[in-house]
PDB file of N, CA and C and ligand atoms in Angstrom:
ATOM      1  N   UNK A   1      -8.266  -8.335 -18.442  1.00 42.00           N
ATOM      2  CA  UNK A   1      -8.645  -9.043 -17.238  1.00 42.00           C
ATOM      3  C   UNK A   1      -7.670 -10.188 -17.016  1.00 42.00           C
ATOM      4  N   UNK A   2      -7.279 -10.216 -15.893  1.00 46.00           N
ATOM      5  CA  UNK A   2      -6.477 -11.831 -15.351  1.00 46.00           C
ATOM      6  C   UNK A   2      -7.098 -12.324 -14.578  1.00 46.00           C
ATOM      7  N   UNK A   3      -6.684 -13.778 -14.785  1.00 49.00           N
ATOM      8  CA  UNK A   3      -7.309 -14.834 -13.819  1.00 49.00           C
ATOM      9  C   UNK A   3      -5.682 -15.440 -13.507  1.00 49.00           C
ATOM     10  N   UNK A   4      -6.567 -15.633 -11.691  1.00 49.00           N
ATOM     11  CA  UNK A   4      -5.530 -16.314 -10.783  1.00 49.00           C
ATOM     12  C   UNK A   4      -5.314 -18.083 -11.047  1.00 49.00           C
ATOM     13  N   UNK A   5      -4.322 -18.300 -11.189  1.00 49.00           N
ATOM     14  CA  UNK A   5      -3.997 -19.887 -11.745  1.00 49.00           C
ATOM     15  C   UNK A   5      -3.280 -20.319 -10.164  1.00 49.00           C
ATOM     16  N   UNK A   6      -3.631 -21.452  -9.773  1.00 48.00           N
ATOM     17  CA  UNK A   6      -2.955 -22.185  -8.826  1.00 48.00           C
ATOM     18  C   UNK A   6      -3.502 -23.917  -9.154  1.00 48.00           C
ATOM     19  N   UNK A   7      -2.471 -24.417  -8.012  1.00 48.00           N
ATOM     20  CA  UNK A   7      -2.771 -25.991  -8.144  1.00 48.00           C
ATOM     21  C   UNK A   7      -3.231 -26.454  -7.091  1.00 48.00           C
ATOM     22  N   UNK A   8      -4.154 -27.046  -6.771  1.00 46.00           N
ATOM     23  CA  UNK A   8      -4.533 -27.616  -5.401  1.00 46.00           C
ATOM     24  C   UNK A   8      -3.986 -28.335  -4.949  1.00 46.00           C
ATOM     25  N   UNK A   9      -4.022 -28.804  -3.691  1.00 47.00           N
ATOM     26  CA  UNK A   9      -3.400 -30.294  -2.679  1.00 47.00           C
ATOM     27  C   UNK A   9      -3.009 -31.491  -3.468  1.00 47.00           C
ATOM     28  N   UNK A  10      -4.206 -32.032  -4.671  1.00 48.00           N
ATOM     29  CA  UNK A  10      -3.885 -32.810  -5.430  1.00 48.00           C
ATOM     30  C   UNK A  10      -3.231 -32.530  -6.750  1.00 48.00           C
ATOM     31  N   UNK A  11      -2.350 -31.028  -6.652  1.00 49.00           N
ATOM     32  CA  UNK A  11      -1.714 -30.744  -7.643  1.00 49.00           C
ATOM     33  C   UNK A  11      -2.371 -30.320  -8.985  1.00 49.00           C
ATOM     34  N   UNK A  12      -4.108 -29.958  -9.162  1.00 51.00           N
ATOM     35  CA  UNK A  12      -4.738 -29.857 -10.122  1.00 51.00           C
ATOM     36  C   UNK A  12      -4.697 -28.581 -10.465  1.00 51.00           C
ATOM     37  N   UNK A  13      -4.673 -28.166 -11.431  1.00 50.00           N
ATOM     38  CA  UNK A  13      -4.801 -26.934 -11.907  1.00 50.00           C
ATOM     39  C   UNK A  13      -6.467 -26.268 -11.713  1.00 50.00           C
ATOM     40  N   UNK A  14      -6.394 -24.991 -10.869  1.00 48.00           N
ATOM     41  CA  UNK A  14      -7.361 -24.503 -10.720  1.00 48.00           C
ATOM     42  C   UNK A  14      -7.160 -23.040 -11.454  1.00 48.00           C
ATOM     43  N   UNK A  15      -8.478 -22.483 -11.964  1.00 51.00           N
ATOM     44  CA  UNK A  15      -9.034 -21.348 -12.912  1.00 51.00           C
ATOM     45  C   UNK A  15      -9.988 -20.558 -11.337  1.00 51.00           C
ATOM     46  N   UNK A  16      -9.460 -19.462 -10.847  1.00 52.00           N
ATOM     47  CA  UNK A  16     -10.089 -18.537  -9.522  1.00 52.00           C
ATOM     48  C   UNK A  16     -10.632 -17.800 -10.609  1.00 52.00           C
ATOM     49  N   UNK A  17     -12.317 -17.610 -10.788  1.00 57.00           N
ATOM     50  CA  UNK A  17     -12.839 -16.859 -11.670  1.00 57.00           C
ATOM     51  C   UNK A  17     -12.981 -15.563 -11.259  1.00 57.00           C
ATOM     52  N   UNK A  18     -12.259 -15.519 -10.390  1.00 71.00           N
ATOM     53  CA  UNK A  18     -12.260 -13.263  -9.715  1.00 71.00           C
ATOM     54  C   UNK A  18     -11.187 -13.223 -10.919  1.00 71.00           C
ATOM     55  N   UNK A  19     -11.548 -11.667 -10.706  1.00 77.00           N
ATOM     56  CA  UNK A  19     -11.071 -10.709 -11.183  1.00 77.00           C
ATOM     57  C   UNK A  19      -9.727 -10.016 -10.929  1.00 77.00           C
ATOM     58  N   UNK A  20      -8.906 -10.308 -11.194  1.00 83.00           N
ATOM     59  CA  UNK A  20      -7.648 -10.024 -10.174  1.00 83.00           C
ATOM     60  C   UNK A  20      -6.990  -8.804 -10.637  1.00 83.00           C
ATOM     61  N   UNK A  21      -6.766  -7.797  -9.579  1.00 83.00           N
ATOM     62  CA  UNK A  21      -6.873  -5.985  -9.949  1.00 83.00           C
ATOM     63  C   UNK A  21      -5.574  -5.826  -9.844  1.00 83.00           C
ATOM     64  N   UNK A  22      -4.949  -5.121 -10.917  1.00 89.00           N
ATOM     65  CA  UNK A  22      -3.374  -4.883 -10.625  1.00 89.00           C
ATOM     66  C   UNK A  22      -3.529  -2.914 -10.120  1.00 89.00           C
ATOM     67  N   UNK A  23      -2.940  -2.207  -9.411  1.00 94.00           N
ATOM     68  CA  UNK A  23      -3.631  -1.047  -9.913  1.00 94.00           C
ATOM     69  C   UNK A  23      -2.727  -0.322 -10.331  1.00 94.00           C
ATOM     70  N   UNK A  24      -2.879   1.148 -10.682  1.00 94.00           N
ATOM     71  CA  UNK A  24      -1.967   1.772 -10.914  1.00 94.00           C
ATOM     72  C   UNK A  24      -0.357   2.071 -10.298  1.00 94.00           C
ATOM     73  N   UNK A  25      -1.433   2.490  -8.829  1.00 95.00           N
ATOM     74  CA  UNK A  25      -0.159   2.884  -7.727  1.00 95.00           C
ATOM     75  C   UNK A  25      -0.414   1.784  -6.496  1.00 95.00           C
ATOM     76  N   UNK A  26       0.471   1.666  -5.758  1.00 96.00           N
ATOM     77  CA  UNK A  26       0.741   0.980  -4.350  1.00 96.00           C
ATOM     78  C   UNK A  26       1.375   1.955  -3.502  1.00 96.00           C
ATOM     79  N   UNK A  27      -0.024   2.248  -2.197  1.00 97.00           N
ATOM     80  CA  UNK A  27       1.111   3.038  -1.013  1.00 97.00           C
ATOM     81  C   UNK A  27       1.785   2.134   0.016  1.00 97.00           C
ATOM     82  N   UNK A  28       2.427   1.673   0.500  1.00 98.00           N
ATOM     83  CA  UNK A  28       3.230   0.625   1.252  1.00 98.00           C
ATOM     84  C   UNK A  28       3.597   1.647   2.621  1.00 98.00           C
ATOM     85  N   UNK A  29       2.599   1.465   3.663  1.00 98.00           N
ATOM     86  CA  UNK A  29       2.441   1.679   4.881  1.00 98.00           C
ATOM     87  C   UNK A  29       3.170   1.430   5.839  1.00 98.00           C
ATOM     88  N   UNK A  30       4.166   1.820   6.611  1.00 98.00           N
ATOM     89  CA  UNK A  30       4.591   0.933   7.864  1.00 98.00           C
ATOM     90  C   UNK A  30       4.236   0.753   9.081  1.00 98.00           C
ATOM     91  N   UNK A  31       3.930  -0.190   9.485  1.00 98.00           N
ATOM     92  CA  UNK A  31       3.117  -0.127  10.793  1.00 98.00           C
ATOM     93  C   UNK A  31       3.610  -0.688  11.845  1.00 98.00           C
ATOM     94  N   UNK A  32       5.423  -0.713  11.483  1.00 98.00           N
ATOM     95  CA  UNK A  32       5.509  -1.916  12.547  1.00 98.00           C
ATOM     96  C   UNK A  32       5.990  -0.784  13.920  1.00 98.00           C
ATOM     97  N   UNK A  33       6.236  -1.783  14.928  1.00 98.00           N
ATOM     98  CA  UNK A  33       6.310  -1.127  16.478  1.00 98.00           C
ATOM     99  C   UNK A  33       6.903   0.460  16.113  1.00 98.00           C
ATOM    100  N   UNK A  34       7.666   0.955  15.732  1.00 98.00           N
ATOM    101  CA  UNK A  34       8.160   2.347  15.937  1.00 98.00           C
ATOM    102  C   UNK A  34       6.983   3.140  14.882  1.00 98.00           C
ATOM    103  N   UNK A  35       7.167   2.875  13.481  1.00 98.00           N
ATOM    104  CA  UNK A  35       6.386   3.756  12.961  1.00 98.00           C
ATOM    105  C   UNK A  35       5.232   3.737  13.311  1.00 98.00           C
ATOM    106  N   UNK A  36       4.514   3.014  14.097  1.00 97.00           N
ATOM    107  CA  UNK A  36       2.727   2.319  14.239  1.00 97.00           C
ATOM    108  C   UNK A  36       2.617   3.547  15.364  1.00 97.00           C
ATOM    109  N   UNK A  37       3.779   3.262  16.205  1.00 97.00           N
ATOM    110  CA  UNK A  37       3.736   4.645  17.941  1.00 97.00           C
ATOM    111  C   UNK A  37       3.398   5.899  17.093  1.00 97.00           C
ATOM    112  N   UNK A  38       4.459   6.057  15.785  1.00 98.00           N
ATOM    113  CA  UNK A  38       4.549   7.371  15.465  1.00 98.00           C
ATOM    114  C   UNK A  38       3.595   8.173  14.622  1.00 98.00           C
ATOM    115  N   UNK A  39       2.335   6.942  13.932  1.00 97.00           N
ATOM    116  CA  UNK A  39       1.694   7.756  13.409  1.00 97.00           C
ATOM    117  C   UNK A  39       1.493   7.029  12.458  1.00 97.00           C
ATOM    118  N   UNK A  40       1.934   5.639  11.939  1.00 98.00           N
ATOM    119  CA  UNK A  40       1.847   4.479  10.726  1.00 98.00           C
ATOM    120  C   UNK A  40       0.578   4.367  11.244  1.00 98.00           C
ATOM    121  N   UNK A  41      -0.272   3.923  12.286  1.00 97.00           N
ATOM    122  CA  UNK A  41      -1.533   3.056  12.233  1.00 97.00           C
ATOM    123  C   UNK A  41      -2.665   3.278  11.174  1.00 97.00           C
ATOM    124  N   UNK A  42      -1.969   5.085  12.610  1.00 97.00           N
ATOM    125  CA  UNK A  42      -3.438   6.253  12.043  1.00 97.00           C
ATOM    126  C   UNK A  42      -3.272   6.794  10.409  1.00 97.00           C
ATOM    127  N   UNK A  43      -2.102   6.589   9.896  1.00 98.00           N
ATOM    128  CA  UNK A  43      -2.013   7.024   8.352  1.00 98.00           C
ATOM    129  C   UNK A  43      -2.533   6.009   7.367  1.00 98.00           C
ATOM    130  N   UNK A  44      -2.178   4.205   7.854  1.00 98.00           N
ATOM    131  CA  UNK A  44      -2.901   3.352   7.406  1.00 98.00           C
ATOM    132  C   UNK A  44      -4.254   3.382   7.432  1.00 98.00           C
ATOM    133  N   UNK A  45      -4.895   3.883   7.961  1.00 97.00           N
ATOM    134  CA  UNK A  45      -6.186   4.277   8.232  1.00 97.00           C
ATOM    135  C   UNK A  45      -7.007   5.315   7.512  1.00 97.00           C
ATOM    136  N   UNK A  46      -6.081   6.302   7.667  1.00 97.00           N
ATOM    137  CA  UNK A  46      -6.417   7.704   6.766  1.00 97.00           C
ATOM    138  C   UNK A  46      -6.284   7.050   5.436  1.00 97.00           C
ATOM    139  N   UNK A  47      -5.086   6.814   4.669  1.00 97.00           N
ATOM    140  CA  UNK A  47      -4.436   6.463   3.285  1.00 97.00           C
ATOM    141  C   UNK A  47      -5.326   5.889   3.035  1.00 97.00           C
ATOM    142  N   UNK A  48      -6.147   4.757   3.852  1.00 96.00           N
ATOM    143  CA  UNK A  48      -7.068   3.973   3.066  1.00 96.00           C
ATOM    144  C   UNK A  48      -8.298   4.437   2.704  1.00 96.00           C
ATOM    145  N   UNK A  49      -8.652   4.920   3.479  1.00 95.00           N
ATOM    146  CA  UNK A  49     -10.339   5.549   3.411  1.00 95.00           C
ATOM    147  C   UNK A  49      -9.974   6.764   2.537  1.00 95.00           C
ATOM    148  N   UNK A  50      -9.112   7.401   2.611  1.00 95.00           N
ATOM    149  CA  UNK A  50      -8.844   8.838   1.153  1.00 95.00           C
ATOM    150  C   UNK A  50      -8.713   7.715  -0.450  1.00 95.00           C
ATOM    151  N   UNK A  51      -7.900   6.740  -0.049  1.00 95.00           N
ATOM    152  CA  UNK A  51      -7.825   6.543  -1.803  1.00 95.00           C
ATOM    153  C   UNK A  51      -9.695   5.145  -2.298  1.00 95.00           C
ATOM    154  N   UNK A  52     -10.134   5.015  -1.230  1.00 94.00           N
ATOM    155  CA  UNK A  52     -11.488   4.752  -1.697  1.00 94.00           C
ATOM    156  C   UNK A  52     -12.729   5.732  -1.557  1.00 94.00           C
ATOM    157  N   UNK A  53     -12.297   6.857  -1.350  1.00 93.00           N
ATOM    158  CA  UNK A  53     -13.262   8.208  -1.747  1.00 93.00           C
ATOM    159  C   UNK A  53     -12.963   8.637  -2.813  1.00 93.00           C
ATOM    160  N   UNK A  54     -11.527   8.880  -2.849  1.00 92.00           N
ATOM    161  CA  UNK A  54     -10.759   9.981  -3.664  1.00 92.00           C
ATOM    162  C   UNK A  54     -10.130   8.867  -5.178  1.00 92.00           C
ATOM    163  N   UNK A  55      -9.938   8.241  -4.870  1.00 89.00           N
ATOM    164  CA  UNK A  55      -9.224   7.062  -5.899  1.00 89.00           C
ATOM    165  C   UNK A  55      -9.983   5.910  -6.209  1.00 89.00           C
ATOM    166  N   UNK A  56      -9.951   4.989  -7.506  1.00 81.00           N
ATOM    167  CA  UNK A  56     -10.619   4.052  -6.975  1.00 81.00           C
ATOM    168  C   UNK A  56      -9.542   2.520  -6.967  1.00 81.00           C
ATOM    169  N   UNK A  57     -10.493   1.795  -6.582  1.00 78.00           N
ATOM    170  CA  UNK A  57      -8.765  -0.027  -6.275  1.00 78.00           C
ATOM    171  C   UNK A  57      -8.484  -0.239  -7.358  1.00 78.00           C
ATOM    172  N   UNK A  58      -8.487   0.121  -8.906  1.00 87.00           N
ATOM    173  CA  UNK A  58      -7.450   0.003  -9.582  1.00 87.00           C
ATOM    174  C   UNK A  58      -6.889   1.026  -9.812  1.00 87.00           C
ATOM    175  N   UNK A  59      -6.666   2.273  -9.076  1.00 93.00           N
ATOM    176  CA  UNK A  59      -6.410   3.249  -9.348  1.00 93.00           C
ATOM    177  C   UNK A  59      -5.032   3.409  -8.351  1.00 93.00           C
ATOM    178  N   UNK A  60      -4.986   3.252  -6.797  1.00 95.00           N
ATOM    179  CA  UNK A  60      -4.148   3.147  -5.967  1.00 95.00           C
ATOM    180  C   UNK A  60      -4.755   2.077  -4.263  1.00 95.00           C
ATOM    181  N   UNK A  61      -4.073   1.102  -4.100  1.00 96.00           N
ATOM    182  CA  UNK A  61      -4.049   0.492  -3.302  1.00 96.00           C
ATOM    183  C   UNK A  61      -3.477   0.711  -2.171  1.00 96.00           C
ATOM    184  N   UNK A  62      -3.558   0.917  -0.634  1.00 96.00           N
ATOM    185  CA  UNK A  62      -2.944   0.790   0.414  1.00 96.00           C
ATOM    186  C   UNK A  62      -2.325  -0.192   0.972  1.00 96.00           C
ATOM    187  N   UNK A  63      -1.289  -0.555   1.280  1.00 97.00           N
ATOM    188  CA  UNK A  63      -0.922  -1.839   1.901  1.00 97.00           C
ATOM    189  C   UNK A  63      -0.124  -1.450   3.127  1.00 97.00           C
ATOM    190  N   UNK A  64      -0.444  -2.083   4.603  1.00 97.00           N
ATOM    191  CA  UNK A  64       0.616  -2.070   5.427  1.00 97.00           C
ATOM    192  C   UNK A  64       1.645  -2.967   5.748  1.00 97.00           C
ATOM    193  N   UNK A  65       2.521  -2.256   5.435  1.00 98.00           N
ATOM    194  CA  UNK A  65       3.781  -3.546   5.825  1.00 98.00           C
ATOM    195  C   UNK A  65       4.671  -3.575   7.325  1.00 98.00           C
ATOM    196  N   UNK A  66       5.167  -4.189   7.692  1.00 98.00           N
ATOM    197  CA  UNK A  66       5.977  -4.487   8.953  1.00 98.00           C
ATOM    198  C   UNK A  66       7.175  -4.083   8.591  1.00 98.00           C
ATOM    199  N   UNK A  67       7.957  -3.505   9.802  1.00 98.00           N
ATOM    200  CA  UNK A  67       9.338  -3.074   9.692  1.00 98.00           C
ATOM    201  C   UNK A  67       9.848  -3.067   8.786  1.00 98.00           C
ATOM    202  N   UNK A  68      10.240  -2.210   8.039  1.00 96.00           N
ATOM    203  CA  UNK A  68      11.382  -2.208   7.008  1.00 96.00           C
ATOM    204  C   UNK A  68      12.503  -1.554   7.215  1.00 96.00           C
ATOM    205  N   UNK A  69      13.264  -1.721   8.545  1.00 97.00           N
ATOM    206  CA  UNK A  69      14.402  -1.496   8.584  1.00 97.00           C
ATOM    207  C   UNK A  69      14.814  -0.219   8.682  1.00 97.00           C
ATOM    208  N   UNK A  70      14.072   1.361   8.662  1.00 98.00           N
ATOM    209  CA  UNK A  70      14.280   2.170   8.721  1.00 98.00           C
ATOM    210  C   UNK A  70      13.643   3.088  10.037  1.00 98.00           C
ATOM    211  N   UNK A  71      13.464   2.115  11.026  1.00 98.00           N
ATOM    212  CA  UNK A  71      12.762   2.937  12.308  1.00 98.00           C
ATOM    213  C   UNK A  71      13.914   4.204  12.635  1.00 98.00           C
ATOM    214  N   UNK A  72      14.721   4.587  12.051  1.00 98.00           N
ATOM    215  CA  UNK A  72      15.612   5.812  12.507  1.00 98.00           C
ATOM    216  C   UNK A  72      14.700   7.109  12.426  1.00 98.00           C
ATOM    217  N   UNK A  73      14.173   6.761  11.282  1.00 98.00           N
ATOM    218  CA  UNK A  73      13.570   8.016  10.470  1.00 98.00           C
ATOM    219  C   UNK A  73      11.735   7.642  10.897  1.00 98.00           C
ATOM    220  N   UNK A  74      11.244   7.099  11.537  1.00 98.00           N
ATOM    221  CA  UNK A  74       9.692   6.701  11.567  1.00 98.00           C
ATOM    222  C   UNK A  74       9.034   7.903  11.722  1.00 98.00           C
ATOM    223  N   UNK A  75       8.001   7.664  11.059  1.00 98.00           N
ATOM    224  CA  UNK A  75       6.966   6.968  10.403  1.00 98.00           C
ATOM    225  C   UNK A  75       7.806   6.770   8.544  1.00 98.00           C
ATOM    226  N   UNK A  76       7.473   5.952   8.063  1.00 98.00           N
ATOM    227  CA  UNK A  76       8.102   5.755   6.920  1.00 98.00           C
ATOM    228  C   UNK A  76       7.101   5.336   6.309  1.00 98.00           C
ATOM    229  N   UNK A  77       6.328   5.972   4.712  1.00 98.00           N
ATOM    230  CA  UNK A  77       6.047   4.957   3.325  1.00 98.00           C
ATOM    231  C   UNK A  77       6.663   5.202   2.340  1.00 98.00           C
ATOM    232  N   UNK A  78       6.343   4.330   1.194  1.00 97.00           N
ATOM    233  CA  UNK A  78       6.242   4.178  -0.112  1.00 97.00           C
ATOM    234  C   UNK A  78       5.584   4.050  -0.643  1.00 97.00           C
ATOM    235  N   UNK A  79       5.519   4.929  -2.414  1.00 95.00           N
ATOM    236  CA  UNK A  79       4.496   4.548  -3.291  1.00 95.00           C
ATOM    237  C   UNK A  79       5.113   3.926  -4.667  1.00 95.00           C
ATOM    238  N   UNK A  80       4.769   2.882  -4.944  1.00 94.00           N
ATOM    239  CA  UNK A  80       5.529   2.675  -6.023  1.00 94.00           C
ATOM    240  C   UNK A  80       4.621   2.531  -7.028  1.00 94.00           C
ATOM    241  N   UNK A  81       4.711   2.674  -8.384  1.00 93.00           N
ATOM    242  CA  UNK A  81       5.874   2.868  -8.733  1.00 93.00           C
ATOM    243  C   UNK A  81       6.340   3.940  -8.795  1.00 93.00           C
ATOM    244  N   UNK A  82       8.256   3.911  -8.788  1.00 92.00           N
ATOM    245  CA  UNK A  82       8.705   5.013  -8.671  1.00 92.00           C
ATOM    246  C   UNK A  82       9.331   5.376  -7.550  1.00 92.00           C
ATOM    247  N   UNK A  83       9.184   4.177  -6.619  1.00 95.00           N
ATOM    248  CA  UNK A  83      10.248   3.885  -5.435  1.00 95.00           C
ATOM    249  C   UNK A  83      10.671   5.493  -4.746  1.00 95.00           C
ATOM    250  N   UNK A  84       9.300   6.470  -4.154  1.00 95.00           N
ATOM    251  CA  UNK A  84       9.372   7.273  -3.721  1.00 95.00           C
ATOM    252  C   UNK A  84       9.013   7.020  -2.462  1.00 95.00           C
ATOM    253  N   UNK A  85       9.692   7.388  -1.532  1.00 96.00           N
ATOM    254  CA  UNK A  85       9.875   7.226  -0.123  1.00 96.00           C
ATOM    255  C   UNK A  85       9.652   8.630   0.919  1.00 96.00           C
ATOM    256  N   UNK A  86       9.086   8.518   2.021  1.00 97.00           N
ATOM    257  CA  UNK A  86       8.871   9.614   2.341  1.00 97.00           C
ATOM    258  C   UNK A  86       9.060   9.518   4.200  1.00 97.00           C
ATOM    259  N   UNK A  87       9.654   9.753   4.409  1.00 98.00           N
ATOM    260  CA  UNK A  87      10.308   9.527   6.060  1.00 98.00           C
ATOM    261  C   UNK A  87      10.008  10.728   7.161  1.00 98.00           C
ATOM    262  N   UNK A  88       9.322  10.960   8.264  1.00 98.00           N
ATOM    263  CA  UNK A  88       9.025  11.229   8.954  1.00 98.00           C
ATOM    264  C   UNK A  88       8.112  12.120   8.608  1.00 98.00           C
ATOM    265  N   UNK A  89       7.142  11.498   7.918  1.00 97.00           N
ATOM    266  CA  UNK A  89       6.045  12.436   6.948  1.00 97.00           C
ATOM    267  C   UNK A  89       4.664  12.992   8.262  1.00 97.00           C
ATOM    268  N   UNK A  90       4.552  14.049   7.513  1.00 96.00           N
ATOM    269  CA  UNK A  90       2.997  14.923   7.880  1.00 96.00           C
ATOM    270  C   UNK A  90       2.186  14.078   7.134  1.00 96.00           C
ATOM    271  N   UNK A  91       0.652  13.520   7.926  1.00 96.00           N
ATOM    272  CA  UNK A  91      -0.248  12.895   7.036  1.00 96.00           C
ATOM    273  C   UNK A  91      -0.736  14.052   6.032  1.00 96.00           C
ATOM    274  N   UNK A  92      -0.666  14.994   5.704  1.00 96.00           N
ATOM    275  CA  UNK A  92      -1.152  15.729   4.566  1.00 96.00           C
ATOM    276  C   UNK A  92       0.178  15.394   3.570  1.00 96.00           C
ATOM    277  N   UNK A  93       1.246  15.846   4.007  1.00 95.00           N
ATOM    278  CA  UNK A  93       2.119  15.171   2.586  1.00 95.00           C
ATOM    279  C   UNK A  93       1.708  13.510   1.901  1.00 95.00           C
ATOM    280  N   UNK A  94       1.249  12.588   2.608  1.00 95.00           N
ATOM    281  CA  UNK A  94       1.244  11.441   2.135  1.00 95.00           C
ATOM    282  C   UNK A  94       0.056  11.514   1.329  1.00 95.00           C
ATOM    283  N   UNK A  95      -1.440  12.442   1.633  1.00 94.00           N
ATOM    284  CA  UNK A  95      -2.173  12.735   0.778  1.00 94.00           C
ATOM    285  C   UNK A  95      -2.210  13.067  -0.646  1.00 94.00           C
ATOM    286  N   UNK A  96      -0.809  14.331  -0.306  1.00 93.00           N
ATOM    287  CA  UNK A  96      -0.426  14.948  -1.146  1.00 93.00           C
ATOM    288  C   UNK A  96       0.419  14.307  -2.434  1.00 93.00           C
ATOM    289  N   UNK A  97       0.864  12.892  -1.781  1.00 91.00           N
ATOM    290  CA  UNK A  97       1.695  12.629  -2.454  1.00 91.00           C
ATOM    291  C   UNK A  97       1.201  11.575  -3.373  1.00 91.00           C
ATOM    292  N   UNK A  98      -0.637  10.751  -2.640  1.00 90.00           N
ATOM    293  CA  UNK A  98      -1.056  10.039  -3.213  1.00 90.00           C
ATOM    294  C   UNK A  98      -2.078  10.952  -4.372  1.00 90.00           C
ATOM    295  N   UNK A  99      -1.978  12.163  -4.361  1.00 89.00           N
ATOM    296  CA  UNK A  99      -2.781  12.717  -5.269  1.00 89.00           C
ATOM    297  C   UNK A  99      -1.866  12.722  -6.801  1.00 89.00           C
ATOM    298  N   UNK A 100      -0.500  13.222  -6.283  1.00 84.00           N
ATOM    299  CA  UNK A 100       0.238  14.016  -7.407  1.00 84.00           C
ATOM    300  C   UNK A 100       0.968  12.814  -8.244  1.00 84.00           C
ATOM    301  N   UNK A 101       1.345  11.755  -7.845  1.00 71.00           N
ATOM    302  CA  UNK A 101       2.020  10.286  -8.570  1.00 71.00           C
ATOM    303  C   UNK A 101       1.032   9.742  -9.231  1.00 71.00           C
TER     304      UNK A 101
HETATM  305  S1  FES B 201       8.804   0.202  12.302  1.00 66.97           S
HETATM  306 FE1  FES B 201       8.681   1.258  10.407  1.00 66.97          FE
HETATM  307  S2  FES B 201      10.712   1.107   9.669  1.00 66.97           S
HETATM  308 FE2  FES B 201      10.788   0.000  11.516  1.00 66.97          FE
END
């Protein structure tokens, strides 16, 4: 188990008694203007609700991120670890891909 350490305004050391979840996998979503048109929203959407049926939050996390520079190829994610990338994906491959990593 970890606990989150920070310092407050007056610089004090604070103890956040949650639980802080690292998980296995991270899918890294893109949602910004091109991939979001192309199909990022609705996969952020899907990805999430499949890996809290199918997976559990320390198991694989969804995250959407903003532009990363590759709108050539949109819709674009990643799962890391393992810096696998998957560019103008079918939402069943991204399923597929959060099953098999
Ligand atoms: S909007 Fe997804 S890479 Fe640019």
């Amino acid at each position: 188990m970890f606990y989150l350490c920070c310092f407050n305004v007056n610089n004090k050391l604070s103890i956040l008694m949650g639980k802080f979840t690292i998980p296995d996998k991270v899918l890294y979503v893109c949602v910004g203007s091109k991939c979001g048109k192309r199909g990022g929203k609705d996969m952020f959407k899907l990805a999430k609700s499949y890996a809290k049926h199918h997976h559990g939050p320390e198991e694989i996390e969804v995250i959407e991120t903003e532009c990363t520079d590759r709108c050539k190829y949109a819709p674009i994610c990643s799962i890391q670890p393992g810096n696998t990338w998957l560019k103008e994906y079918h939402p069943k491959d991204v399923l597929k891909l959060m099953d098999l990593i």
